[in-house]
PDB file of C-alpha atoms in Angstrom:
ATOM      1  CA  ASP A 153       0.000   0.000   0.000  1.00 68.00           C
ATOM      2  CA  VAL A 154       1.152   3.494  -0.835  1.00 65.00           C
ATOM      3  CA  LYS A 155       1.747   5.524   2.248  1.00 89.00           C
ATOM      4  CA  VAL A 156       1.993   9.287   2.445  1.00 94.00           C
ATOM      5  CA  THR A 157       2.639  10.631   5.910  1.00 95.00           C
ATOM      6  CA  GLN A 158       2.627  14.166   7.222  1.00 95.00           C
ATOM      7  CA  SER A 159       4.551  15.278  10.264  1.00 90.00           C
ATOM      8  CA  SER A 160       1.637  16.678  12.291  1.00 90.00           C
ATOM      9  CA  ARG A 161      -2.138  16.268  12.260  1.00 92.00           C
ATOM     10  CA  TYR A 162      -2.738  19.512  14.174  1.00 95.00           C
ATOM     11  CA  LEU A 163      -0.506  22.533  14.557  1.00 96.00           C
ATOM     12  CA  VAL A 164      -1.028  25.896  16.244  1.00 97.00           C
ATOM     13  CA  LYS A 165       1.417  28.698  15.474  1.00 97.00           C
ATOM     14  CA  ARG A 166       1.619  32.416  16.121  1.00 97.00           C
ATOM     15  CA  THR A 167       1.580  35.134  13.476  1.00 97.00           C
ATOM     16  CA  GLY A 168       5.077  35.759  12.151  1.00 97.00           C
ATOM     17  CA  GLU A 169       6.473  32.334  13.069  1.00 97.00           C
ATOM     18  CA  LYS A 170       8.293  30.216  10.500  1.00 97.00           C
ATOM     19  CA  VAL A 171       6.401  26.967   9.962  1.00 97.00           C
ATOM     20  CA  PHE A 172       7.634  23.713   8.428  1.00 97.00           C
ATOM     21  CA  LEU A 173       5.232  21.048   7.212  1.00 97.00           C
ATOM     22  CA  GLU A 174       6.859  17.756   6.282  1.00 97.00           C
ATOM     23  CA  CYS A 175       5.602  15.093   3.927  1.00 97.00           C
ATOM     24  CA  VAL A 176       7.126  11.680   3.274  1.00 97.00           C
ATOM     25  CA  GLN A 177       6.047   9.032   0.748  1.00 96.00           C
ATOM     26  CA  ASP A 178       7.277   5.457   0.596  1.00 94.00           C
ATOM     27  CA  MET A 179       6.462   4.514  -3.003  1.00 89.00           C
ATOM     28  CA  ASP A 180       9.404   6.066  -4.833  1.00 90.00           C
ATOM     29  CA  HIS A 181       7.063   8.502  -6.593  1.00 90.00           C
ATOM     30  CA  GLU A 182       8.606  11.200  -8.727  1.00 89.00           C
ATOM     31  CA  ASN A 183       5.807  13.737  -8.294  1.00 90.00           C
ATOM     32  CA  MET A 184       4.848  15.408  -5.034  1.00 93.00           C
ATOM     33  CA  PHE A 185       2.293  18.132  -4.355  1.00 95.00           C
ATOM     34  CA  TRP A 186       1.142  20.504  -1.630  1.00 97.00           C
ATOM     35  CA  TYR A 187      -2.477  21.679  -1.467  1.00 97.00           C
ATOM     36  CA  ARG A 188      -4.520  23.691   0.928  1.00 97.00           C
ATOM     37  CA  GLN A 189      -8.190  22.926   1.469  1.00 95.00           C
ATOM     38  CA  ASP A 190     -10.681  25.566   2.568  1.00 93.00           C
ATOM     39  CA  PRO A 191     -14.486  25.263   2.854  1.00 87.00           C
ATOM     40  CA  GLY A 192     -16.219  26.223  -0.378  1.00 84.00           C
ATOM     41  CA  LEU A 193     -12.938  26.480  -2.287  1.00 87.00           C
ATOM     42  CA  GLY A 194     -11.917  22.848  -2.626  1.00 88.00           C
ATOM     43  CA  LEU A 195      -8.266  21.888  -2.881  1.00 93.00           C
ATOM     44  CA  ARG A 196      -5.915  24.481  -4.334  1.00 94.00           C
ATOM     45  CA  LEU A 197      -2.403  23.685  -5.497  1.00 94.00           C
ATOM     46  CA  ILE A 198       0.378  25.582  -3.741  1.00 97.00           C
ATOM     47  CA  TYR A 199       3.552  24.003  -5.138  1.00 95.00           C
ATOM     48  CA  PHE A 200       4.563  20.790  -6.798  1.00 93.00           C
ATOM     49  CA  SER A 201       7.761  18.967  -7.653  1.00 92.00           C
ATOM     50  CA  TYR A 202       8.459  16.328 -10.279  1.00 88.00           C
ATOM     51  CA  ASP A 203      12.041  15.589  -9.290  1.00 88.00           C
ATOM     52  CA  VAL A 204      14.536  16.105  -6.512  1.00 91.00           C
ATOM     53  CA  LYS A 205      15.510  19.768  -6.210  1.00 86.00           C
ATOM     54  CA  MET A 206      12.851  20.723  -8.767  1.00 88.00           C
ATOM     55  CA  LYS A 207       9.856  22.833  -7.815  1.00 92.00           C
ATOM     56  CA  GLU A 208       7.050  24.524  -9.679  1.00 91.00           C
ATOM     57  CA  LYS A 209       4.564  27.114  -8.490  1.00 92.00           C
ATOM     58  CA  GLY A 210       0.963  26.069  -8.346  1.00 91.00           C
ATOM     59  CA  ASP A 211      -2.051  28.342  -8.283  1.00 91.00           C
ATOM     60  CA  ILE A 212      -1.499  30.030  -4.915  1.00 95.00           C
ATOM     61  CA  PRO A 213       2.248  30.055  -4.099  1.00 96.00           C
ATOM     62  CA  GLU A 214       2.368  33.463  -2.405  1.00 96.00           C
ATOM     63  CA  GLY A 215       3.599  33.277   1.168  1.00 96.00           C
ATOM     64  CA  TYR A 216       4.930  29.735   0.757  1.00 98.00           C
ATOM     65  CA  SER A 217       8.127  28.030  -0.332  1.00 97.00           C
ATOM     66  CA  VAL A 218       9.105  24.366  -0.670  1.00 97.00           C
ATOM     67  CA  SER A 219      12.125  22.136  -0.441  1.00 96.00           C
ATOM     68  CA  ARG A 220      12.810  18.746  -1.995  1.00 96.00           C
ATOM     69  CA  GLU A 221      16.256  17.519  -1.083  1.00 94.00           C
ATOM     70  CA  LYS A 222      15.369  13.820  -1.206  1.00 95.00           C
ATOM     71  CA  LYS A 223      12.950  12.002  -3.473  1.00 94.00           C
ATOM     72  CA  GLU A 224      10.713  10.777  -0.669  1.00 96.00           C
ATOM     73  CA  ARG A 225      10.431  14.067   1.224  1.00 97.00           C
ATOM     74  CA  PHE A 226       8.707  17.322   0.268  1.00 97.00           C
ATOM     75  CA  SER A 227       8.549  20.180   2.742  1.00 97.00           C
ATOM     76  CA  LEU A 228       6.259  23.194   2.742  1.00 98.00           C
ATOM     77  CA  ILE A 229       7.558  26.325   4.451  1.00 98.00           C
ATOM     78  CA  LEU A 230       5.588  29.295   5.643  1.00 97.00           C
ATOM     79  CA  GLU A 231       8.278  31.951   6.018  1.00 94.00           C
ATOM     80  CA  SER A 232       6.162  34.219   8.224  1.00 97.00           C
ATOM     81  CA  ALA A 233       2.818  32.673   9.114  1.00 97.00           C
ATOM     82  CA  SER A 234      -0.278  34.833   8.840  1.00 97.00           C
ATOM     83  CA  THR A 235      -3.849  34.234   9.997  1.00 97.00           C
ATOM     84  CA  ASN A 236      -5.059  33.831   6.395  1.00 97.00           C
ATOM     85  CA  GLN A 237      -2.855  30.742   6.168  1.00 98.00           C
ATOM     86  CA  THR A 238      -5.030  28.951   8.705  1.00 98.00           C
ATOM     87  CA  SER A 239      -6.181  25.953   6.686  1.00 97.00           C
ATOM     88  CA  MET A 240      -5.972  22.201   6.118  1.00 96.00           C
ATOM     89  CA  TYR A 241      -2.771  21.305   4.246  1.00 97.00           C
ATOM     90  CA  LEU A 242      -2.660  18.125   2.194  1.00 97.00           C
ATOM     91  CA  CYS A 243       0.376  16.525   0.630  1.00 97.00           C
ATOM     92  CA  ALA A 244       0.129  14.082  -2.286  1.00 95.00           C
ATOM     93  CA  SER A 245       2.404  11.993  -4.484  1.00 93.00           C
ATOM     94  CA  SER A 246       2.046  10.275  -7.841  1.00 89.00           C
ATOM     95  CA  LEU A 247       3.835   8.425 -10.618  1.00 83.00           C
ATOM     96  CA  PRO A 248       5.711  10.439 -13.271  1.00 77.00           C
ATOM     97  CA  ARG A 249       3.794  12.351 -15.916  1.00 69.00           C
ATOM     98  CA  TYR A 250       4.310   9.828 -18.684  1.00 70.00           C
ATOM     99  CA  LEU A 251       2.256   7.278 -16.720  1.00 73.00           C
ATOM    100  CA  TYR A 252      -1.426   7.431 -15.815  1.00 72.00           C
ATOM    101  CA  GLY A 253      -2.059   7.192 -12.124  1.00 75.00           C
ATOM    102  CA  GLU A 254      -3.921   8.865  -9.317  1.00 85.00           C
ATOM    103  CA  GLN A 255      -2.449  11.098  -6.655  1.00 90.00           C
ATOM    104  CA  TYR A 256      -2.172   9.529  -3.212  1.00 92.00           C
ATOM    105  CA  PHE A 257      -2.897  11.863  -0.328  1.00 94.00           C
ATOM    106  CA  GLY A 258      -1.561  12.141   3.191  1.00 95.00           C
ATOM    107  CA  PRO A 259      -3.901  12.573   6.187  1.00 93.00           C
ATOM    108  CA  GLY A 260      -3.512  16.351   6.246  1.00 95.00           C
ATOM    109  CA  THR A 261      -2.235  18.915   8.728  1.00 96.00           C
ATOM    110  CA  ARG A 262      -4.752  21.307  10.204  1.00 96.00           C
ATOM    111  CA  LEU A 263      -2.803  24.499  10.809  1.00 97.00           C
ATOM    112  CA  THR A 264      -4.171  27.313  12.956  1.00 98.00           C
ATOM    113  CA  VAL A 265      -2.321  30.622  12.988  1.00 98.00           C
ATOM    114  CA  THR A 266      -3.276  32.907  15.870  1.00 97.00           C
TER     115      THR A 266
ATOM    116  CA  GLU B 284      -8.130  29.770 -16.476  1.00 86.00           C
ATOM    117  CA  ASP B 285      -8.846  26.083 -15.831  1.00 90.00           C
ATOM    118  CA  LYS B 286     -12.084  25.526 -13.966  1.00 94.00           C
ATOM    119  CA  VAL B 287     -13.943  22.576 -12.434  1.00 96.00           C
ATOM    120  CA  VAL B 288     -17.452  23.027 -11.031  1.00 97.00           C
ATOM    121  CA  GLN B 289     -19.336  20.476  -8.964  1.00 97.00           C
ATOM    122  CA  SER B 290     -23.028  20.391  -8.212  1.00 97.00           C
ATOM    123  CA  PRO B 291     -24.812  20.242  -5.952  1.00 96.00           C
ATOM    124  CA  LEU B 292     -22.498  21.588  -3.255  1.00 95.00           C
ATOM    125  CA  SER B 293     -24.502  19.808  -0.595  1.00 96.00           C
ATOM    126  CA  LEU B 294     -27.001  16.954  -0.688  1.00 97.00           C
ATOM    127  CA  VAL B 295     -28.990  15.219   2.055  1.00 98.00           C
ATOM    128  CA  VAL B 296     -30.842  11.986   1.264  1.00 97.00           C
ATOM    129  CA  HIS B 297     -32.230   8.935   3.048  1.00 97.00           C
ATOM    130  CA  GLU B 298     -30.513   5.592   3.206  1.00 97.00           C
ATOM    131  CA  GLY B 299     -31.426   3.508   0.164  1.00 97.00           C
ATOM    132  CA  ASP B 300     -31.819   6.467  -2.187  1.00 97.00           C
ATOM    133  CA  THR B 301     -29.835   6.815  -5.396  1.00 98.00           C
ATOM    134  CA  VAL B 302     -27.780   9.970  -5.899  1.00 98.00           C
ATOM    135  CA  THR B 303     -26.089  11.577  -8.881  1.00 98.00           C
ATOM    136  CA  LEU B 304     -23.215  14.000  -8.410  1.00 98.00           C
ATOM    137  CA  ASN B 305     -22.167  16.285 -11.245  1.00 98.00           C
ATOM    138  CA  CYS B 306     -18.838  17.655 -12.375  1.00 98.00           C
ATOM    139  CA  SER B 307     -18.334  20.012 -15.314  1.00 98.00           C
ATOM    140  CA  TYR B 308     -15.023  21.404 -16.477  1.00 97.00           C
ATOM    141  CA  GLU B 309     -13.361  23.918 -18.751  1.00 96.00           C
ATOM    142  CA  VAL B 310      -9.652  23.225 -19.074  1.00 94.00           C
ATOM    143  CA  THR B 311      -6.911  23.226 -21.647  1.00 89.00           C
ATOM    144  CA  ASN B 312      -4.816  20.090 -22.147  1.00 88.00           C
ATOM    145  CA  PHE B 313      -7.230  17.630 -20.536  1.00 92.00           C
ATOM    146  CA  ARG B 314      -5.610  14.329 -19.595  1.00 91.00           C
ATOM    147  CA  SER B 315      -8.049  12.571 -17.239  1.00 93.00           C
ATOM    148  CA  LEU B 316     -10.827  13.141 -14.710  1.00 96.00           C
ATOM    149  CA  LEU B 317     -10.682  11.680 -11.224  1.00 96.00           C
ATOM    150  CA  TRP B 318     -13.176  11.198  -8.411  1.00 97.00           C
ATOM    151  CA  TYR B 319     -12.142  11.036  -4.770  1.00 97.00           C
ATOM    152  CA  LYS B 320     -14.054  10.393  -1.537  1.00 97.00           C
ATOM    153  CA  GLN B 321     -13.029  12.338   1.558  1.00 95.00           C
ATOM    154  CA  GLU B 322     -14.216  11.505   5.026  1.00 92.00           C
ATOM    155  CA  LYS B 323     -12.472  13.010   8.026  1.00 81.00           C
ATOM    156  CA  LYS B 324      -9.057  12.349   6.573  1.00 81.00           C
ATOM    157  CA  ALA B 325      -7.132  11.947   3.330  1.00 88.00           C
ATOM    158  CA  PRO B 326      -9.081  11.845   0.058  1.00 92.00           C
ATOM    159  CA  THR B 327      -9.255   8.281  -1.217  1.00 93.00           C
ATOM    160  CA  PHE B 328      -9.282   7.478  -4.901  1.00 93.00           C
ATOM    161  CA  LEU B 329     -12.475   6.194  -6.532  1.00 96.00           C
ATOM    162  CA  PHE B 330     -12.184   6.409 -10.313  1.00 94.00           C
ATOM    163  CA  MET B 331     -10.036   7.705 -13.129  1.00 94.00           C
ATOM    164  CA  LEU B 332     -11.762   8.401 -16.454  1.00 95.00           C
ATOM    165  CA  THR B 333      -9.940   9.087 -19.682  1.00 92.00           C
ATOM    166  CA  SER B 334     -12.365   8.067 -22.435  1.00 89.00           C
ATOM    167  CA  SER B 335     -15.888   9.230 -23.184  1.00 90.00           C
ATOM    168  CA  GLY B 336     -18.834   6.930 -22.720  1.00 89.00           C
ATOM    169  CA  ILE B 337     -17.089   4.116 -20.880  1.00 90.00           C
ATOM    170  CA  GLU B 338     -18.657   3.513 -17.484  1.00 93.00           C
ATOM    171  CA  LYS B 339     -16.411   2.668 -14.594  1.00 95.00           C
ATOM    172  CA  LYS B 340     -18.055   0.677 -11.819  1.00 96.00           C
ATOM    173  CA  SER B 341     -17.119  -0.353  -8.308  1.00 95.00           C
ATOM    174  CA  GLY B 342     -19.875  -1.966  -6.271  1.00 97.00           C
ATOM    175  CA  ARG B 343     -22.682   0.564  -5.851  1.00 98.00           C
ATOM    176  CA  LEU B 344     -20.630   3.398  -7.344  1.00 98.00           C
ATOM    177  CA  SER B 345     -20.288   4.167 -11.022  1.00 98.00           C
ATOM    178  CA  SER B 346     -19.014   7.036 -13.104  1.00 98.00           C
ATOM    179  CA  ILE B 347     -18.953   8.136 -16.722  1.00 97.00           C
ATOM    180  CA  LEU B 348     -17.261  10.894 -18.694  1.00 96.00           C
ATOM    181  CA  ASP B 349     -18.558  12.962 -21.625  1.00 95.00           C
ATOM    182  CA  LYS B 350     -15.616  14.717 -23.281  1.00 91.00           C
ATOM    183  CA  LYS B 351     -17.819  16.432 -25.852  1.00 93.00           C
ATOM    184  CA  GLU B 352     -20.067  18.102 -23.283  1.00 93.00           C
ATOM    185  CA  LEU B 353     -17.219  18.388 -20.753  1.00 96.00           C
ATOM    186  CA  PHE B 354     -18.800  16.734 -17.730  1.00 96.00           C
ATOM    187  CA  SER B 355     -18.803  13.642 -15.607  1.00 98.00           C
ATOM    188  CA  ILE B 356     -21.303  12.109 -13.202  1.00 98.00           C
ATOM    189  CA  LEU B 357     -20.819   9.917 -10.172  1.00 98.00           C
ATOM    190  CA  ASN B 358     -23.764   7.665  -9.285  1.00 98.00           C
ATOM    191  CA  ILE B 359     -24.272   5.940  -5.971  1.00 98.00           C
ATOM    192  CA  THR B 360     -27.141   3.454  -5.734  1.00 98.00           C
ATOM    193  CA  ALA B 361     -28.737   2.054  -2.564  1.00 97.00           C
ATOM    194  CA  THR B 362     -26.900   4.606  -0.447  1.00 98.00           C
ATOM    195  CA  GLN B 363     -25.685   3.720   3.043  1.00 97.00           C
ATOM    196  CA  THR B 364     -24.711   5.955   5.970  1.00 96.00           C
ATOM    197  CA  GLY B 365     -21.079   5.060   5.277  1.00 96.00           C
ATOM    198  CA  ASP B 366     -21.353   6.883   1.955  1.00 97.00           C
ATOM    199  CA  SER B 367     -21.589  10.176   3.846  1.00 97.00           C
ATOM    200  CA  ALA B 368     -18.513  12.149   2.797  1.00 97.00           C
ATOM    201  CA  ILE B 369     -17.262  14.959   0.603  1.00 96.00           C
ATOM    202  CA  TYR B 370     -16.892  13.811  -2.999  1.00 97.00           C
ATOM    203  CA  LEU B 371     -14.193  15.581  -4.947  1.00 96.00           C
ATOM    204  CA  CYS B 372     -13.919  15.821  -8.715  1.00 97.00           C
ATOM    205  CA  ALA B 373     -10.528  16.714 -10.196  1.00 96.00           C
ATOM    206  CA  VAL B 374      -9.319  17.156 -13.753  1.00 95.00           C
ATOM    207  CA  GLU B 375      -5.739  16.323 -14.594  1.00 92.00           C
ATOM    208  CA  VAL B 376      -4.142  18.792 -16.999  1.00 90.00           C
ATOM    209  CA  ILE B 377      -0.731  19.031 -18.554  1.00 84.00           C
ATOM    210  CA  ILE B 378       0.928  22.423 -18.174  1.00 77.00           C
ATOM    211  CA  GLN B 379       4.469  23.035 -19.418  1.00 71.00           C
ATOM    212  CA  GLY B 380       5.139  19.317 -19.375  1.00 68.00           C
ATOM    213  CA  ALA B 381       3.991  18.842 -15.796  1.00 74.00           C
ATOM    214  CA  GLN B 382       0.725  17.252 -14.771  1.00 80.00           C
ATOM    215  CA  LYS B 383      -1.466  18.787 -12.112  1.00 86.00           C
ATOM    216  CA  LEU B 384      -4.975  18.343 -10.732  1.00 91.00           C
ATOM    217  CA  VAL B 385      -7.590  21.079 -10.773  1.00 93.00           C
ATOM    218  CA  PHE B 386     -10.243  20.370  -8.145  1.00 95.00           C
ATOM    219  CA  GLY B 387     -13.869  21.320  -7.906  1.00 95.00           C
ATOM    220  CA  GLN B 388     -15.333  22.643  -4.654  1.00 95.00           C
ATOM    221  CA  GLY B 389     -16.595  19.243  -3.617  1.00 95.00           C
ATOM    222  CA  THR B 390     -20.083  17.884  -2.913  1.00 96.00           C
ATOM    223  CA  ARG B 391     -20.913  17.200   0.720  1.00 96.00           C
ATOM    224  CA  LEU B 392     -23.195  14.153   0.769  1.00 98.00           C
ATOM    225  CA  THR B 393     -25.118  13.242   3.927  1.00 98.00           C
ATOM    226  CA  ILE B 394     -27.022   9.979   4.151  1.00 97.00           C
ATOM    227  CA  ASN B 395     -29.621   9.873   6.914  1.00 96.00           C
ATOM    228  CA  PRO B 396     -30.719   6.515   8.332  1.00 93.00           C
TER     229      PRO B 396
END
């Protein structure tokens, strides 16, 4: 079974703090993704990566950065957390783009910024 | 701008009813359409559709894609309380050689006993 794990299920941070969200997958997938999920807006893509040290901006990258130093690990960084970044964050991984296959999701991290 | 719209946004039915969830899309470089089920945790994969008119079926769930009219439906027959969840529709697109999913807002389905 594919497993995607995220470092925390719940996280509470203060405005201005630097926040790291970690994601690890165990299926040797090339592609990894970070989404945020907000009521009424669905899942929106923040950043994605299709190889180690590669990163691409998604639809809402402002206020975020990412790091992919190893194939199995994809980190999302909030440089200076703000209250409008309170959300559910979901990580996903998938096979490379030349193959059909679904994205596998982690359990999510519910981040609250106060 | 790529867009995926689901309807209804919320649906409440009684156990045993049949429901149809809708997903329409306007995207460039369509590759596939996916349905996911999300309970209180990670979305879990249901179906991937790439060709028009071919029904995919899994137990009481089925789905079909119409690439001419740009929509898909997800049917659930003989609903059970365990079907209560948010159902997500996503379209996979290819942009600058990379694939990504564009999600709809989701349909929150509640099955009452």
